[in-house]
Amino acid sequence: MTNPPTELASIDVKNPADGTVVGTIANHSSKQVAQMAANLRAAQGEWESIGPRGRADWLFKFQEWIYDNTNKIADVLQSETGKPRAEALTEPAVVTDLIGYWARQAEGFLTDGHPVQLGPMTIGKRLTTIYRPYPLVGVITPWNFPFTMPGIDVIPALAAGAAVLLKPSEVTPLSAAEFVRGWTEIGAPPVLGLATGDGKAGSAVIDCADYVQFTGSTATGRKVAVRCGERLIPYSLELGGKDPALVLSDADIERAANGVMWGGLFNAGQVCVSIERVYVEAPVYDEFLAKLTAKVKALRQGQDGRECKHDVGALATDAQRDIVQRHVRESVAAGARAVTGGKPASPGTFFEPTVLVDVDQTMTCITDETFGPTLPIIKVADEAEAIRLANDSIYGLSATVWSSNGERAERVARQLEVGAVNINDVMVNIFAYSLPMGGWKQSGIGARSGGAEGVRKYCRRQAITAPRIPTLSKEMLWYPVSQGTIDFAQTLLRAFAARGRRRVSLPKWLEW
Ligand code: NAD
């Protein structure tokens, strides 16, 4: 008889750029996670009661802490991801930016609503919508942006008045630990907890949360949805992508080449909204490819210290490097050609920035999410073919369109089956917190951000009706029933609801 595998009590965290162990974290058990959840719930009521302004004060204190600790946070980010310094520094910067937005806006977004509805049933009523937070929100994050990802979801949930239990990826938990350390160090109410560990710890978070915000792969997202469904709790999923770039014949080719390069290779291509497929209209294909290839060849790849010396860093894990290598190998075996890059670079988990040509729509580099520094380029005859191929994917996260004709670009954008389109730019929608960020098809369910919706999603809506005029001893439809009042009520309802007078049949005693 074989023994069941023993569960790890702790997990080592490695720097993928050089393989050194940079930290160790607990692999929390379900029992430990449940205890954390109970503590957070106990503190949530007071957090809710201090209101959006009281919470904004704490969020701004946290923002100050991030400003003061930016270099330390970037050090930790580099140590567990192998990112270049420049990319590590963007993460705390983004979080301070979004804190400013949610801390300033939450009060307005959470103000009671008083919708107006003219109708015989509601005319004498004051209608109110109020927003009350889910007591405990579980936030489960992936490894590609270990400080930004917690920020994007934890901050609006805290601003809403919820307590949050954060479960970062076991690959990169140290930056999330810094995030929670900061919250504790400023002396904020104990409404932010950190559960670390593998998928089981993530599952345990779902088992005790009232709402789950998940970011990660489509495969895990499906399991999260099943578990949330079993518990009948709401959730939002931000999943994988295979974003297309459409370079049209009237594009500014210099800008398009720069934008596609950055959009495809930023964070070594490990961004949910990385450009992973490029469709170029035939008249500008040669010029675009020549420019892009020359630019990609000139990129500097390697491990940074505190100085910003390199453009492209390592991949997060050996497994991720192997996926990228497999996609390139399979595509080359099917006829593709790497005009630059195409292989891993050691030591560490580096993979050369790669441009692939002679690619067709059936190759792995086009059908599967690569999450690496590869740019497969396909020549298309016209705009219609670009749109058709761009939409031919199980994913629908976002897309970019490159054209100097604004009307044309927007016409194309409106035909793409994706949650967001950036025209002549990349990723900018992510920093537009007033816009919804949510994938279509297998890229997600629900959305993060989106102005008021970004905070209200962490709230239960409560509807309250109250009389606004003196009440009678009974309403028209209350017992006992009578033909006269039913006829009158029906006429009144029809008079308000129908289009014109055609559907209003007057009771006999009102006919003329
Ligand atoms: P992953 O799905 O493997 O893991 C994500 C998180 O889920 C980790 O914290 C993991 O421990 C946890 N987890 C694993 N099994 C679980 C379970 N059964 N229940 C609950 N939690 C569980 O993803 P990853 O490899 O860390 O990240 C890469 C993926 O994330 C890519 O597919 C990428 O496209 C996606 N991603 C999407 C977005 C977006 O906004 N759409 C952003 C970043 C990354």
Tab-separated table of C-alpha atoms and ligand atoms in Angstrom, residues 140-144 149 167-170 197-199 202-203 206 214-218 220 223-224 238-241 272 369 371 397 437 443 448, ligand 1:
chain	number	residue	atom	x	y	z
A	140	ILE	CA	-6.409	34.920	-5.767
A	141	THR	CA	-3.554	36.162	-7.960
A	142	PRO	CA	-1.027	34.785	-10.502
A	143	TRP	CA	2.750	35.218	-10.683
A	144	ASN	CA	3.252	37.706	-13.512
A	149	MET	CA	-2.136	42.128	-9.188
A	167	LYS	CA	-3.790	34.332	-1.847
A	168	PRO	CA	-0.842	35.075	-4.154
A	169	SER	CA	0.809	32.569	-6.458
A	170	GLU	CA	3.142	30.162	-4.692
A	197	GLY	CA	0.616	28.178	-0.507
A	198	ASP	CA	-0.410	26.163	-3.531
A	199	GLY	CA	-3.772	25.553	-5.189
A	202	GLY	CA	-6.500	28.900	-2.978
A	203	SER	CA	-9.342	26.399	-2.692
A	206	ILE	CA	-12.846	30.072	-1.839
A	214	PHE	CA	-9.602	35.307	-9.399
A	215	THR	CA	-6.845	36.096	-11.882
A	216	GLY	CA	-4.966	33.247	-13.495
A	217	SER	CA	-5.161	30.597	-16.180
A	218	THR	CA	-8.368	29.554	-17.912
A	220	THR	CA	-7.764	27.032	-12.984
A	223	LYS	CA	-12.167	25.004	-11.237
A	224	VAL	CA	-12.697	28.221	-9.296
A	238	GLU	CA	-9.702	37.363	-15.300
A	239	LEU	CA	-8.161	34.598	-17.392
A	240	GLY	CA	-5.841	33.892	-20.276
A	241	GLY	CA	-5.567	35.676	-23.591
A	272	CYS	CA	-2.491	38.598	-19.923
A	369	GLU	CA	-1.549	31.174	-25.070
A	371	PHE	CA	2.896	33.877	-22.266
A	397	LEU	CA	-9.288	39.543	-23.795
A	437	MET	CA	-11.467	45.401	-17.897
A	443	SER	CA	-10.784	35.025	-21.226
A	448	ARG	CA	-12.435	44.451	-12.858
B	1	NAD	P1	-2.724	29.670	-12.320
B	1	NAD	O1	-4.115	29.539	-12.786
B	1	NAD	O2	-1.839	28.493	-12.367
B	1	NAD	O3	-2.682	30.161	-10.803
B	1	NAD	C1	-3.328	31.347	-10.377
B	1	NAD	C2	-3.585	31.283	-8.894
B	1	NAD	O4	-4.567	30.276	-8.626
B	1	NAD	C3	-2.359	30.913	-8.036
B	1	NAD	O5	-2.390	31.699	-6.869
B	1	NAD	C4	-2.626	29.441	-7.703
B	1	NAD	O6	-1.987	29.007	-6.518
B	1	NAD	C5	-4.127	29.446	-7.550
B	1	NAD	N1	-4.783	28.135	-7.706
B	1	NAD	C6	-4.338	27.030	-8.352
B	1	NAD	N2	-5.268	26.045	-8.289
B	1	NAD	C7	-6.326	26.538	-7.599
B	1	NAD	C8	-7.594	26.022	-7.217
B	1	NAD	N3	-7.981	24.788	-7.538
B	1	NAD	N4	-8.428	26.829	-6.522
B	1	NAD	C9	-8.075	28.100	-6.214
B	1	NAD	N5	-6.880	28.636	-6.537
B	1	NAD	C10	-6.014	27.873	-7.227
B	1	NAD	O7	-2.123	30.896	-13.157
B	1	NAD	P2	-0.621	31.380	-13.218
B	1	NAD	O8	0.157	30.357	-13.973
B	1	NAD	O9	-0.186	31.793	-11.857
B	1	NAD	O10	-0.749	32.726	-14.101
B	1	NAD	C11	-0.671	32.751	-15.485
B	1	NAD	C12	-2.054	32.849	-16.091
B	1	NAD	O11	-2.740	33.965	-15.566
B	1	NAD	C13	-2.032	33.065	-17.587
B	1	NAD	O12	-2.957	32.220	-18.217
B	1	NAD	C14	-2.486	34.497	-17.765
B	1	NAD	O13	-3.090	34.779	-18.985
B	1	NAD	C15	-3.386	34.671	-16.604
B	1	NAD	N6	-3.510	36.083	-16.242
B	1	NAD	C16	-4.660	36.741	-16.570
B	1	NAD	C17	-4.789	38.090	-16.282
B	1	NAD	C18	-6.060	38.854	-16.627
B	1	NAD	O14	-6.254	39.934	-16.100
B	1	NAD	N7	-6.906	38.353	-17.496
B	1	NAD	C19	-3.757	38.757	-15.641
B	1	NAD	C20	-2.605	38.055	-15.339
B	1	NAD	C21	-2.494	36.707	-15.644
